[in-house]
XYZ file of C-alpha atoms in Angstrom:
778
model
C 0.217 -0.007 -0.070
C 2.742 2.453 1.122
C 4.483 1.346 -2.020
C 1.523 1.943 -4.345
C 1.127 5.528 -2.624
C 5.079 6.477 -3.303
C 4.568 5.287 -6.788
C 1.420 7.767 -7.128
C 3.317 10.623 -5.548
C 6.379 9.933 -7.733
C 4.071 9.978 -10.540
C 2.351 13.400 -9.738
C 5.914 14.897 -8.711
C 7.181 13.966 -12.096
C 3.886 15.178 -13.821
C 4.442 18.748 -12.025
C 8.134 18.613 -12.970
C 7.234 17.869 -16.543
C 4.615 20.753 -16.467
C 6.976 23.220 -14.752
C 9.821 22.555 -17.461
C 7.238 23.145 -20.031
C 6.490 26.463 -18.314
C 10.241 27.423 -17.958
C 10.666 26.574 -21.603
C 7.655 28.667 -22.550
C 8.806 31.399 -20.375
C 12.107 31.164 -21.772
C 11.153 31.424 -25.389
C 8.855 34.174 -24.423
C 11.793 36.028 -22.802
C 14.140 35.422 -25.428
C 11.331 36.648 -27.964
C 10.870 39.736 -25.774
C 14.554 40.525 -25.353
C 15.538 39.694 -29.098
C 14.492 42.976 -30.485
C 15.941 44.892 -27.427
C 19.138 43.129 -28.382
C 18.925 43.894 -31.796
C 18.719 47.630 -30.836
C 21.473 47.595 -28.485
C 23.636 45.774 -31.011
C 22.933 48.572 -33.502
C 23.404 51.329 -31.023
C 26.684 49.871 -29.475
C 28.327 48.101 -32.506
C 26.682 48.743 -36.093
C 25.845 52.663 -35.579
C 28.558 53.352 -32.942
C 30.414 55.725 -34.789
C 27.309 57.880 -35.888
C 25.953 58.140 -32.236
C 29.492 58.708 -31.008
C 29.590 61.486 -33.485
C 26.394 62.856 -32.482
C 27.164 62.674 -28.824
C 30.265 64.708 -29.292
C 28.611 67.421 -31.222
C 25.904 67.745 -28.321
C 29.006 68.038 -26.225
C 31.606 70.063 -27.732
C 31.860 73.286 -29.984
C 34.084 73.560 -32.949
C 35.287 76.845 -33.977
C 37.235 76.661 -37.290
C 40.175 78.984 -37.884
C 40.620 80.362 -41.293
C 44.034 79.180 -42.985
C 46.007 81.964 -44.290
C 45.532 81.844 -48.259
C 49.071 81.942 -50.265
C 50.254 84.787 -52.051
C 50.191 85.111 -55.971
C 53.270 86.661 -57.436
C 54.363 87.850 -60.795
C 57.618 86.375 -62.301
C 59.517 89.218 -60.537
C 57.836 88.380 -57.308
C 55.780 91.538 -57.352
C 52.895 90.780 -55.200
C 49.355 90.301 -57.328
C 47.159 89.059 -54.500
C 47.811 88.707 -50.794
C 45.827 87.892 -47.687
C 45.737 90.087 -44.811
C 44.412 89.643 -41.424
C 41.227 90.885 -40.179
C 38.486 90.325 -37.534
C 34.975 88.866 -37.561
C 32.757 90.162 -34.386
C 30.299 88.238 -32.782
C 27.670 88.798 -29.836
C 26.901 85.699 -27.481
C 22.921 86.700 -26.715
C 23.174 83.920 -23.960
C 26.457 85.206 -22.392
C 25.318 88.915 -22.552
C 21.960 88.065 -20.731
C 23.850 85.899 -18.403
C 26.437 88.547 -17.239
C 23.283 91.250 -17.307
C 25.266 93.389 -19.614
C 23.755 96.742 -20.728
C 22.779 96.160 -24.290
C 21.916 99.529 -25.024
C 25.128 100.806 -24.010
C 26.795 98.194 -25.938
C 24.693 98.779 -29.103
C 25.344 102.496 -28.964
C 29.302 102.220 -28.458
C 29.743 99.431 -30.822
C 27.528 101.125 -33.357
C 29.868 104.112 -33.428
C 33.173 102.126 -33.712
C 31.846 99.924 -36.496
C 29.738 102.235 -38.292
C 26.799 100.026 -37.750
C 23.078 100.981 -36.790
C 22.837 100.377 -33.060
C 19.217 99.124 -33.470
C 20.615 96.160 -35.360
C 23.072 95.513 -32.760
C 20.396 95.506 -30.106
C 18.154 93.142 -32.052
C 20.930 90.763 -32.657
C 21.958 90.909 -29.064
C 18.267 89.829 -27.836
C 18.016 86.844 -30.156
C 18.558 83.807 -28.206
C 17.801 81.262 -30.824
C 21.524 81.228 -31.735
C 24.583 81.108 -29.806
C 26.633 83.613 -31.807
C 25.279 86.639 -33.604
C 27.825 88.083 -36.380
C 27.603 91.970 -36.006
C 30.649 92.928 -38.323
C 33.124 91.078 -40.664
C 36.198 91.594 -42.125
C 37.052 94.232 -39.615
C 40.874 95.878 -39.984
C 43.321 95.556 -37.008
C 42.758 99.453 -36.309
C 38.989 99.063 -35.657
C 39.543 95.720 -33.953
C 41.851 97.153 -31.590
C 39.159 99.674 -30.841
C 36.632 96.945 -30.075
C 39.143 95.382 -27.867
C 39.653 98.373 -25.965
C 36.175 98.793 -25.388
C 35.626 95.219 -23.950
C 38.637 95.237 -21.700
C 37.799 98.819 -20.266
C 34.210 98.062 -19.517
C 34.981 94.395 -18.695
C 32.193 92.879 -20.835
C 31.620 89.409 -21.346
C 29.599 88.160 -24.494
C 31.591 90.125 -27.286
C 34.105 87.815 -29.247
C 36.679 88.425 -32.043
C 37.528 85.694 -34.462
C 40.597 86.082 -36.603
C 39.726 85.929 -40.627
C 41.467 86.978 -43.460
C 40.752 89.253 -46.547
C 42.123 88.976 -49.839
C 43.655 92.183 -51.502
C 44.855 92.822 -54.862
C 47.461 95.605 -55.156
C 47.341 96.309 -58.594
C 43.506 96.858 -58.981
C 42.332 95.946 -62.370
C 45.659 94.685 -63.686
C 45.255 91.425 -65.351
C 41.823 90.954 -63.309
C 40.650 88.131 -65.559
C 43.843 86.219 -65.087
C 44.072 86.355 -61.585
C 40.524 86.124 -60.574
C 39.198 86.777 -57.222
C 38.089 84.810 -53.864
C 34.170 84.937 -52.776
C 32.793 85.652 -49.416
C 34.048 82.048 -48.196
C 37.537 83.111 -49.076
C 37.298 80.306 -51.792
C 38.964 80.872 -55.206
C 36.508 81.991 -58.127
C 37.670 82.812 -61.648
C 41.369 82.971 -62.997
C 44.390 81.545 -60.999
C 42.163 81.832 -57.612
C 40.020 79.179 -58.570
C 42.667 77.182 -60.961
C 44.840 77.106 -58.181
C 42.687 76.921 -55.202
C 43.583 73.638 -53.828
C 47.373 74.868 -53.399
C 46.330 78.421 -52.252
C 43.571 77.831 -49.777
C 45.602 75.771 -47.230
C 43.842 73.824 -44.528
C 41.603 75.350 -41.823
C 42.460 75.088 -38.252
C 39.851 74.588 -35.515
C 39.546 75.008 -31.814
C 37.155 72.383 -29.814
C 35.542 73.079 -26.637
C 32.890 71.718 -24.336
C 29.731 72.896 -23.902
C 26.709 72.708 -21.598
C 22.797 73.463 -22.155
C 21.881 76.302 -24.486
C 25.468 75.843 -25.585
C 26.644 77.663 -22.658
C 30.361 77.374 -21.653
C 30.885 74.626 -18.772
C 32.839 75.825 -15.569
C 35.344 72.880 -16.229
C 35.974 72.764 -19.803
C 37.947 70.798 -22.408
C 39.891 72.652 -25.111
C 41.789 71.194 -28.158
C 43.274 73.562 -30.748
C 44.207 72.246 -34.323
C 46.668 74.591 -35.843
C 45.631 75.719 -39.444
C 48.226 74.884 -42.343
C 48.914 78.225 -44.426
C 48.352 77.925 -48.150
C 50.989 77.506 -50.763
C 52.135 80.913 -53.040
C 51.795 80.562 -56.459
C 54.358 82.275 -58.885
C 53.482 83.160 -62.434
C 55.080 83.547 -65.700
C 53.267 86.922 -66.018
C 54.952 90.123 -65.859
C 53.375 93.332 -64.365
C 55.506 95.838 -66.672
C 54.576 93.783 -69.741
C 51.210 93.561 -68.762
C 50.558 97.004 -67.920
C 52.102 98.121 -71.397
C 49.769 95.670 -73.089
C 46.747 97.154 -71.207
C 47.854 100.633 -71.894
C 48.104 100.493 -75.673
C 44.989 98.631 -75.908
C 42.946 101.014 -73.814
C 44.537 103.787 -75.861
C 43.196 102.204 -79.026
C 39.932 101.552 -77.734
C 39.603 105.375 -77.097
C 41.111 106.305 -80.242
C 38.987 104.219 -82.564
C 36.004 104.221 -80.335
C 35.852 100.532 -80.284
C 32.422 99.342 -78.821
C 33.055 95.751 -77.452
C 36.450 96.163 -75.791
C 39.663 94.387 -76.680
C 41.616 91.224 -75.946
C 45.379 90.421 -76.344
C 48.345 88.497 -74.865
C 52.067 88.234 -74.967
C 53.843 84.941 -75.187
C 57.422 83.442 -75.234
C 57.165 81.644 -78.628
C 59.863 78.935 -77.783
C 58.430 78.293 -74.191
C 54.992 79.157 -74.236
C 55.294 81.011 -70.766
C 52.668 83.808 -71.097
C 53.877 87.181 -69.923
C 50.774 89.254 -70.370
C 46.948 88.422 -71.024
C 44.356 90.783 -71.070
C 40.679 91.580 -71.743
C 39.428 95.008 -71.597
C 37.151 96.165 -70.207
C 38.088 94.622 -66.985
C 37.250 94.918 -63.318
C 38.823 95.513 -59.930
C 38.814 92.059 -57.997
C 39.069 94.144 -54.898
C 35.280 95.084 -55.568
C 34.506 92.270 -58.064
C 30.630 92.559 -57.623
C 30.656 96.076 -58.745
C 29.944 96.342 -62.348
C 32.847 98.278 -63.874
C 31.294 99.146 -67.384
C 29.726 102.600 -67.200
C 26.945 101.666 -69.820
C 26.074 98.115 -68.138
C 25.817 100.181 -64.588
C 23.465 102.652 -65.965
C 21.356 100.105 -67.790
C 20.980 98.123 -64.257
C 20.457 101.148 -62.285
C 17.465 101.917 -64.645
C 16.266 98.450 -64.319
C 16.366 98.829 -60.423
C 14.608 101.999 -60.364
C 11.995 100.614 -62.573
C 11.220 97.670 -60.463
C 11.223 99.473 -57.224
C 8.529 101.979 -58.695
C 6.265 99.282 -58.503
C 4.492 97.622 -55.094
C 6.197 95.078 -53.503
C 5.149 91.664 -54.531
C 3.107 92.755 -57.642
C 3.550 90.762 -60.843
C 5.272 93.895 -62.293
C 7.888 94.362 -59.318
C 8.750 90.713 -59.565
C 9.025 90.825 -63.603
C 11.101 93.678 -63.689
C 13.173 92.531 -60.401
C 13.897 89.318 -62.394
C 15.275 91.449 -65.492
C 17.117 93.344 -63.116
C 18.810 90.242 -61.697
C 19.527 88.886 -64.971
C 21.193 92.058 -66.192
C 23.442 92.276 -63.009
C 24.266 88.655 -63.540
C 25.138 89.004 -67.315
C 27.355 92.161 -66.677
C 29.475 90.606 -63.888
C 29.920 87.458 -65.809
C 31.035 89.415 -69.206
C 33.491 91.268 -67.018
C 35.030 88.275 -65.332
C 35.469 86.596 -68.636
C 38.805 85.921 -69.964
C 38.031 86.181 -73.654
C 41.930 84.923 -74.539
C 40.855 81.585 -73.609
C 37.107 81.592 -73.830
C 35.867 83.212 -76.955
C 36.149 81.988 -80.292
C 36.289 84.331 -83.253
C 37.079 84.509 -87.051
C 40.971 84.889 -87.027
C 40.602 86.324 -90.764
C 43.912 86.994 -92.621
C 46.018 86.123 -89.542
C 45.248 82.481 -90.642
C 46.865 82.933 -93.694
C 50.195 82.321 -91.958
C 49.185 78.872 -91.119
C 47.984 78.057 -94.606
C 51.442 79.129 -96.164
C 53.328 77.206 -93.534
C 51.490 73.897 -94.399
C 51.855 74.527 -98.000
C 55.175 75.439 -98.102
C 56.213 72.410 -95.750
C 54.690 69.684 -97.828
C 55.823 71.195 -101.155
C 52.348 72.173 -102.550
C 53.996 75.619 -103.371
C 57.359 77.154 -103.198
C 58.762 80.692 -103.198
C 58.420 81.042 -107.077
C 54.761 79.887 -107.351
C 52.849 82.354 -109.282
C 49.381 83.717 -108.972
C 47.038 86.149 -110.553
C 44.466 88.199 -108.743
C 42.076 90.324 -110.805
C 40.117 91.374 -107.706
C 37.507 88.394 -108.012
C 37.293 85.026 -109.299
C 34.751 82.183 -109.867
C 36.352 79.136 -108.589
C 34.694 75.900 -109.786
C 32.776 73.987 -106.681
C 32.282 77.261 -104.988
C 28.753 79.026 -105.459
C 29.675 82.489 -104.685
C 32.156 84.747 -106.543
C 35.334 85.010 -104.513
C 36.475 88.674 -103.778
C 39.746 89.844 -102.764
C 39.904 92.741 -100.361
C 41.373 94.998 -103.304
C 38.796 95.191 -105.895
C 40.991 96.188 -108.923
C 43.185 93.104 -108.062
C 46.879 92.404 -107.451
C 47.775 91.496 -110.826
C 50.696 88.789 -111.007
C 52.156 87.636 -107.606
C 54.625 85.324 -106.124
C 54.309 83.560 -102.956
C 55.991 86.164 -100.811
C 53.904 89.027 -102.620
C 50.723 86.986 -101.717
C 51.437 87.050 -98.168
C 52.573 90.646 -98.285
C 49.390 91.647 -100.083
C 47.121 89.413 -98.047
C 45.539 88.189 -101.390
C 42.529 86.204 -100.918
C 42.788 84.913 -104.349
C 46.086 83.732 -104.148
C 45.491 81.998 -100.723
C 42.309 80.182 -102.219
C 44.594 78.797 -104.816
C 47.113 77.805 -102.288
C 44.689 75.729 -100.292
C 43.540 74.175 -103.479
C 47.022 73.218 -104.160
C 47.435 72.025 -100.700
C 44.183 70.038 -100.928
C 41.457 69.487 -98.203
C 43.190 66.233 -96.451
C 46.300 68.051 -96.188
C 44.919 71.324 -95.301
C 42.715 69.698 -92.447
C 45.720 67.488 -91.167
C 47.900 70.523 -90.976
C 45.359 72.766 -89.101
C 44.699 69.764 -86.788
C 48.463 69.615 -85.860
C 48.709 73.159 -85.203
C 46.116 72.475 -82.356
C 43.088 74.378 -83.869
C 40.678 71.123 -82.982
C 42.092 71.014 -79.267
C 42.338 72.898 -76.155
C 46.006 74.209 -75.580
C 46.177 72.880 -72.284
C 46.875 76.208 -70.500
C 46.692 75.906 -66.766
C 43.426 78.172 -66.403
C 39.899 77.314 -66.084
C 37.508 77.925 -68.658
C 39.467 77.464 -71.949
C 37.431 76.633 -74.997
C 38.592 75.302 -78.199
C 38.121 75.964 -81.997
C 35.015 75.156 -83.967
C 36.451 73.968 -87.282
C 34.997 72.228 -90.283
C 34.882 68.255 -90.247
C 37.259 66.378 -92.177
C 34.428 64.823 -94.468
C 33.074 68.262 -95.261
C 36.465 70.074 -96.101
C 37.398 67.005 -98.201
C 34.170 66.395 -100.098
C 34.480 68.799 -103.383
C 31.083 67.350 -104.245
C 29.300 69.303 -101.490
C 30.757 72.351 -99.748
C 34.565 71.122 -99.593
C 35.829 73.699 -101.974
C 33.816 76.549 -100.397
C 35.140 75.507 -97.132
C 38.593 74.873 -98.019
C 38.925 78.080 -99.971
C 37.096 80.329 -97.171
C 38.977 78.648 -94.467
C 42.455 79.443 -96.127
C 41.933 82.939 -95.045
C 40.469 82.422 -91.772
C 36.751 82.781 -92.392
C 33.720 80.496 -91.603
C 35.143 78.944 -88.465
C 36.402 79.980 -84.923
C 39.151 79.698 -82.837
C 40.410 81.223 -79.506
C 42.863 83.922 -79.451
C 45.379 81.521 -77.406
C 44.970 78.708 -80.142
C 45.974 81.172 -82.890
C 48.751 82.547 -80.857
C 50.225 79.059 -80.055
C 49.875 78.187 -83.731
C 51.839 80.941 -85.026
C 54.433 80.596 -82.412
C 54.876 77.025 -83.906
C 55.396 78.775 -87.252
C 58.238 80.819 -86.212
C 59.956 78.963 -83.229
C 61.427 76.110 -85.410
C 58.034 74.108 -85.841
C 57.391 73.068 -82.333
C 53.609 73.136 -80.899
C 54.172 74.327 -77.324
C 51.988 74.050 -74.293
C 51.197 77.490 -72.927
C 51.534 77.971 -69.035
C 51.025 80.710 -66.739
C 52.369 79.323 -63.279
C 55.987 78.830 -63.127
C 56.154 77.456 -59.642
C 54.162 76.451 -56.322
C 55.830 77.425 -53.129
C 54.789 76.134 -49.626
C 54.984 78.212 -46.370
C 58.686 77.438 -45.794
C 59.403 78.578 -49.422
C 60.150 75.085 -50.686
C 59.036 74.280 -54.453
C 55.937 72.105 -54.254
C 55.246 72.263 -57.929
C 57.271 73.528 -60.837
C 56.408 73.832 -64.456
C 58.664 73.539 -67.806
C 58.182 74.406 -71.264
C 56.344 71.243 -72.940
C 56.480 70.469 -76.435
C 53.533 68.828 -77.633
C 54.595 67.913 -81.344
C 56.665 68.993 -84.414
C 54.441 70.551 -86.770
C 56.607 72.004 -89.559
C 60.210 71.478 -90.446
C 62.741 73.907 -88.972
C 63.756 75.157 -92.594
C 59.730 75.797 -93.220
C 59.843 78.079 -89.993
C 63.108 80.019 -91.097
C 61.421 80.674 -94.593
C 58.279 81.653 -92.770
C 60.019 84.173 -90.658
C 61.821 85.967 -93.402
C 58.242 86.230 -95.023
C 56.632 87.459 -92.128
C 59.239 90.040 -91.720
C 58.468 91.310 -95.098
C 55.029 91.833 -94.354
C 55.847 94.723 -91.801
C 58.980 95.700 -94.169
C 56.978 96.143 -97.441
C 53.248 94.638 -97.126
C 50.010 95.527 -95.204
C 51.573 95.571 -91.844
C 54.041 98.615 -92.405
C 52.334 100.555 -89.369
C 53.607 98.087 -86.930
C 57.253 99.034 -87.459
C 59.391 100.033 -84.640
C 62.545 101.883 -85.593
C 65.864 99.748 -84.384
C 63.667 96.380 -84.245
C 63.321 93.968 -86.656
C 59.497 92.851 -86.438
C 57.185 90.479 -88.290
C 53.360 89.529 -88.341
C 50.529 89.510 -90.032
C 47.227 91.633 -89.938
C 43.624 90.370 -89.835
C 40.190 91.910 -90.431
C 37.153 89.518 -89.926
C 33.400 90.371 -90.157
C 31.156 89.047 -87.097
C 28.749 87.390 -89.497
C 26.847 85.575 -86.546
C 26.128 88.686 -84.897
C 22.428 90.051 -86.314
C 20.735 93.361 -85.467
C 17.256 93.965 -84.446
C 16.039 92.964 -87.700
C 17.737 89.792 -87.900
C 20.195 91.374 -90.597
C 23.902 90.874 -90.145
C 25.784 93.843 -88.596
C 28.752 94.260 -90.313
C 30.636 94.683 -87.128
C 34.196 93.717 -87.540
C 37.129 92.514 -85.587
C 40.592 93.862 -86.316
C 43.655 92.027 -85.195
C 47.293 91.988 -85.536
C 49.952 89.201 -84.521
C 53.467 90.452 -84.114
C 56.534 88.678 -83.715
C 60.052 89.809 -82.590
C 63.222 89.975 -82.945
C 62.703 88.105 -86.566
C 66.549 86.859 -86.822
C 65.641 84.710 -83.489
C 61.913 85.152 -82.699
C 61.418 85.569 -78.965
C 57.960 87.039 -78.147
C 54.475 87.050 -80.062
C 51.981 89.737 -79.349
C 48.270 89.334 -80.338
C 46.009 92.500 -80.131
C 42.190 92.300 -81.293
C 39.919 95.112 -81.129
C 36.234 94.368 -81.287
C 33.870 96.490 -83.315
C 35.810 99.677 -83.910
C 33.278 102.615 -84.612
C 32.558 103.943 -88.210
C 31.756 107.161 -86.511
C 35.741 107.861 -86.226
C 36.116 108.335 -89.944
C 39.081 106.011 -89.672
C 39.245 103.090 -92.327
C 38.424 99.964 -90.383
C 41.036 97.540 -90.947
C 43.867 95.323 -88.868
C 46.541 97.273 -90.669
C 45.242 100.616 -89.688
C 44.327 99.985 -86.120
C 45.612 96.927 -84.722
C 49.280 96.935 -86.270
C 50.166 100.429 -84.718
C 48.614 99.078 -81.511
C 51.084 96.141 -81.381
C 53.830 98.079 -82.686
C 53.545 100.406 -79.581
C 53.489 97.564 -77.302
C 56.676 96.231 -79.037
C 58.056 99.667 -78.638
C 57.389 99.505 -74.880
C 58.399 95.905 -73.911
C 60.983 94.905 -76.216
C 63.821 97.231 -74.714
C 62.634 96.214 -71.159
C 62.980 92.621 -72.192
C 66.540 93.156 -73.176
C 66.143 93.148 -77.061
C 68.827 95.065 -78.482
C 68.040 97.796 -81.135
C 70.015 98.127 -83.932
C 69.408 101.241 -86.181
C 70.269 101.711 -89.951
C 70.837 105.193 -91.644
C 67.260 104.934 -92.660
C 65.699 104.548 -89.409
C 68.006 106.566 -87.104
C 65.543 109.171 -86.707
C 63.674 106.487 -84.637
C 66.454 106.241 -82.101
C 66.142 108.193 -79.022
C 69.129 109.870 -77.696
C 69.642 111.290 -74.219
C 71.580 114.790 -74.698
C 74.413 115.272 -72.610
C 75.728 118.171 -70.542
C 77.983 120.300 -73.066
C 78.433 123.317 -70.956
C 82.159 124.244 -70.524
C 83.281 121.983 -73.657
C 85.163 123.346 -76.504
C 83.430 123.126 -80.106
C 85.894 120.382 -80.870
C 85.094 118.498 -77.842
C 81.363 118.938 -78.060
C 81.421 117.935 -81.838
C 83.027 114.635 -80.894
C 80.772 113.639 -78.102
C 77.601 114.668 -80.405
C 79.044 112.547 -83.248
C 79.400 109.746 -80.968
C 75.808 109.727 -79.875
C 74.549 110.372 -83.556
C 74.000 113.882 -83.248
C 75.461 117.167 -84.679
C 75.610 120.775 -83.555
C 74.903 124.054 -84.817
C 76.738 127.149 -82.937
C 75.694 130.421 -82.066
C 77.723 133.149 -80.974
C 81.916 133.332 -80.956
C 82.885 132.327 -77.463
C 85.814 129.516 -76.805
C 83.308 127.290 -74.773
C 79.841 126.177 -74.691
C 77.752 128.197 -72.307
C 74.192 127.000 -73.072
C 72.322 124.125 -75.131
C 69.080 123.685 -76.390
C 67.549 121.489 -75.498
C 69.059 121.189 -72.050
C 71.064 118.172 -70.740
C 68.715 114.983 -69.913
C 66.442 115.718 -73.020
C 65.572 113.007 -75.294
C 65.876 113.737 -79.042
C 65.487 111.619 -81.951
C 68.914 110.428 -83.672
C 70.238 112.816 -86.122
C 68.960 115.761 -84.342
C 70.939 118.979 -84.670
C 71.569 120.430 -81.050
C 71.901 124.217 -80.703
C 75.158 125.256 -78.766
C 75.525 128.654 -77.450
C 79.270 130.084 -77.403
C 79.433 132.977 -74.868
C 75.929 133.556 -74.834
C 72.961 132.567 -72.639
C 69.978 130.439 -74.853
C 66.822 132.606 -74.840
C 64.015 131.176 -72.493
C 61.361 130.957 -75.043
C 58.043 128.811 -75.081
C 56.206 127.968 -78.099
C 52.645 126.208 -78.791
C 52.457 122.703 -79.614
C 50.810 122.109 -82.903
C 48.002 119.446 -83.856
C 50.120 117.373 -85.925
C 47.456 114.684 -86.465
C 46.612 114.308 -90.271
C 50.177 115.770 -91.314
C 52.458 113.523 -93.374
C 56.248 113.342 -92.661
C 57.289 116.296 -94.363
C 54.572 118.467 -93.229
C 55.189 117.371 -89.417
C 59.026 118.164 -90.322
C 58.269 121.489 -91.369
C 56.071 122.600 -88.714
C 57.997 121.093 -86.011
C 61.433 122.729 -87.230
C 59.462 126.275 -87.825
C 59.051 126.206 -84.057
C 62.395 124.495 -82.714
C 60.510 121.438 -81.720
C 62.036 117.842 -82.308
C 59.788 115.103 -83.200
C 60.393 111.375 -82.441
C 58.554 109.255 -85.348
C 57.281 105.973 -84.562
C 55.151 103.561 -86.401
C 55.274 103.390 -90.108
C 58.383 104.760 -91.512
C 57.540 104.727 -95.152
C 57.853 108.406 -96.557
C 54.496 108.831 -98.244
C 51.481 111.391 -98.455
C 49.485 108.344 -97.502
C 51.181 107.962 -93.981
C 50.498 110.496 -91.739
C 50.386 111.282 -87.953
C 47.688 109.466 -85.983
C 48.803 110.439 -82.550
C 51.008 112.444 -80.580
C 52.168 112.446 -76.909
C 51.960 116.012 -76.146
C 48.283 117.802 -76.519
C 47.848 120.449 -79.181
C 48.067 123.956 -77.739
C 50.168 123.010 -74.820
C 52.993 125.526 -74.101
C 56.523 124.059 -74.404
C 59.822 125.045 -74.477
C 61.893 125.285 -77.435
C 63.897 122.193 -77.989
C 60.934 120.026 -76.563
C 60.723 116.552 -78.428
C 57.414 115.142 -79.277
C 56.457 111.566 -80.116
C 54.330 111.130 -83.192
C 53.081 107.824 -84.417
C 52.854 107.683 -88.116
C 50.410 105.169 -89.938
C 49.062 104.624 -93.465
C 45.107 105.521 -92.739
C 44.068 103.133 -95.759
C 46.194 100.201 -94.954
C 44.206 97.082 -95.942
C 43.451 94.075 -94.199
């Protein structure tokens, strides 16, 4: 019985145990099921997203203040500073700190407003705004003003006003080379030009200060601070020369004023053998110190009128919004236009300057030689071309040799040169000269030329002949100014196509070289002997051809003129405007070419009465640039007897000398003497010592007498030919220094003089006269 009861009890316990285990198992399963999402969440928080939540926690507990890095300096090749950063301060209010310290906000607003030139009401409003920890009340404050703010804070023991160091960009040369240098925006980031292209080198790495913070971003009593030092930016040294740049811009500006040029000008100076850019200019330009201001007076007047118009309407009205949008668009367009570097970005028809490449290609492959003959009767119907082909000289040039075809810039001859060359060879040479590709210059914003497809120019059954003949003299396609300069450099430098560059090296803060650029040859385009022949031909264009107006006494200069119509510009009636771009590409010295200069004037006005052509307008402008820069660049002058009058001689002090001694000194300088009086020694002279006179001039020397103190009125020489100018100057005792076209011809007249008419000057004064053929073609 007892045994039976034990069995029953055991069975019951066993059943209870099984039930208990089942309950525990169910509870375990339910516990795991309930804990599993929590475990996943913990895994995600503590492992998967650890970095993310750590960063958020750090942000909640710390404040990071960035310290602007000192931006690198931009130098020209002579280490003149073109762009430099100066230390300035940004001034902030801490509304929470001001409130906590119970500062007198009215007093602070009044005093800071006077120091900073800010409305006190604005400072008060920002000081009461607790939605932000920091409220900026002034930016880019220079050191003297920042020192006044510090003095105010310290004197009055104020908490809640903070100064943070920053930097501001300064451009000491103002508008000079502005499109090349560019500017930095409000964030101190490079925009446009070198500032943008080399921003990664110039900007450096910002530093930072990390501190702990409490609620409402208030500082904690016991705080942590870590300082990460900023790394200064590198400095950039350009190939640009400020003296050459200034000369180029001055002569371009003078040409714009003289010929009433409507759409500005562009030009550049480059070393033909290296590709180093010495100057690059687009006029009108702007001041990068005030890069948002519209520099063009007409554009400024237009935008101001638009602004006045939209402000005359109720705010929010349809007219207000429409006219405000027009104003905003006009301002944006004006700014983009003045920032644009046309030398890199704008394509244009090169006109006859392109004939240099056509002739070089034909001579190089043997399609023509120097004895090849052509005949120009003014116009010609060429098979395969629907339109009659005209030469600029309607009466024609008659029989011509190859050199004469270039000297005369004859379109008929060049059409036949292109036909002899053939479409395929013409296209291949143009391609090798780099017209279908960017030059690779180290500046942002470069475009490339728009040229015919090979299929089009080779296919004579369609438009091939028309495209080939028009293309031979630079019409119906476009290239950029820098593409043309690079290509013509290859023609005269021995045949090498170079990669232009404008940055020579990048230096770190310690002056160590980080990057250095060297001349890069892309490919050989023509043979050296072809290049030598082309140099001789281009020199003859200036000596006896269409570019005589580019002559500079004592220098051997070659080049090619160009005049192209802007056929894609239409007037309000949809008709071509017939506006022109006149240009000249000059090279010097021609016995060993070193420098190439391009100047193009966009839309000279017909109202001036001056014949619109590259020979009349652009050639003398480049000649004036050459006269300015070649002596500076160390190119030696060599005068023949014919051009000795173009030499500038500084007169020595001859007082106290005997006539024999004076004669020797003057003869050595290329001068002569006329004696007045009967004394044994020179007692006076006209002009005085130190004066500049033309070579071959006669100096008046007084023996035993005092020169009379006499003034005369400067004549208006403009429009006189050489003989008339000599006669007018001689009658008044004035010396003339002739520049430009040296040809003695009734058609070669004075176009400018450097002393204004009716100015009272001393007898013996030298006036510089620029002579040009006012009907020079092409």
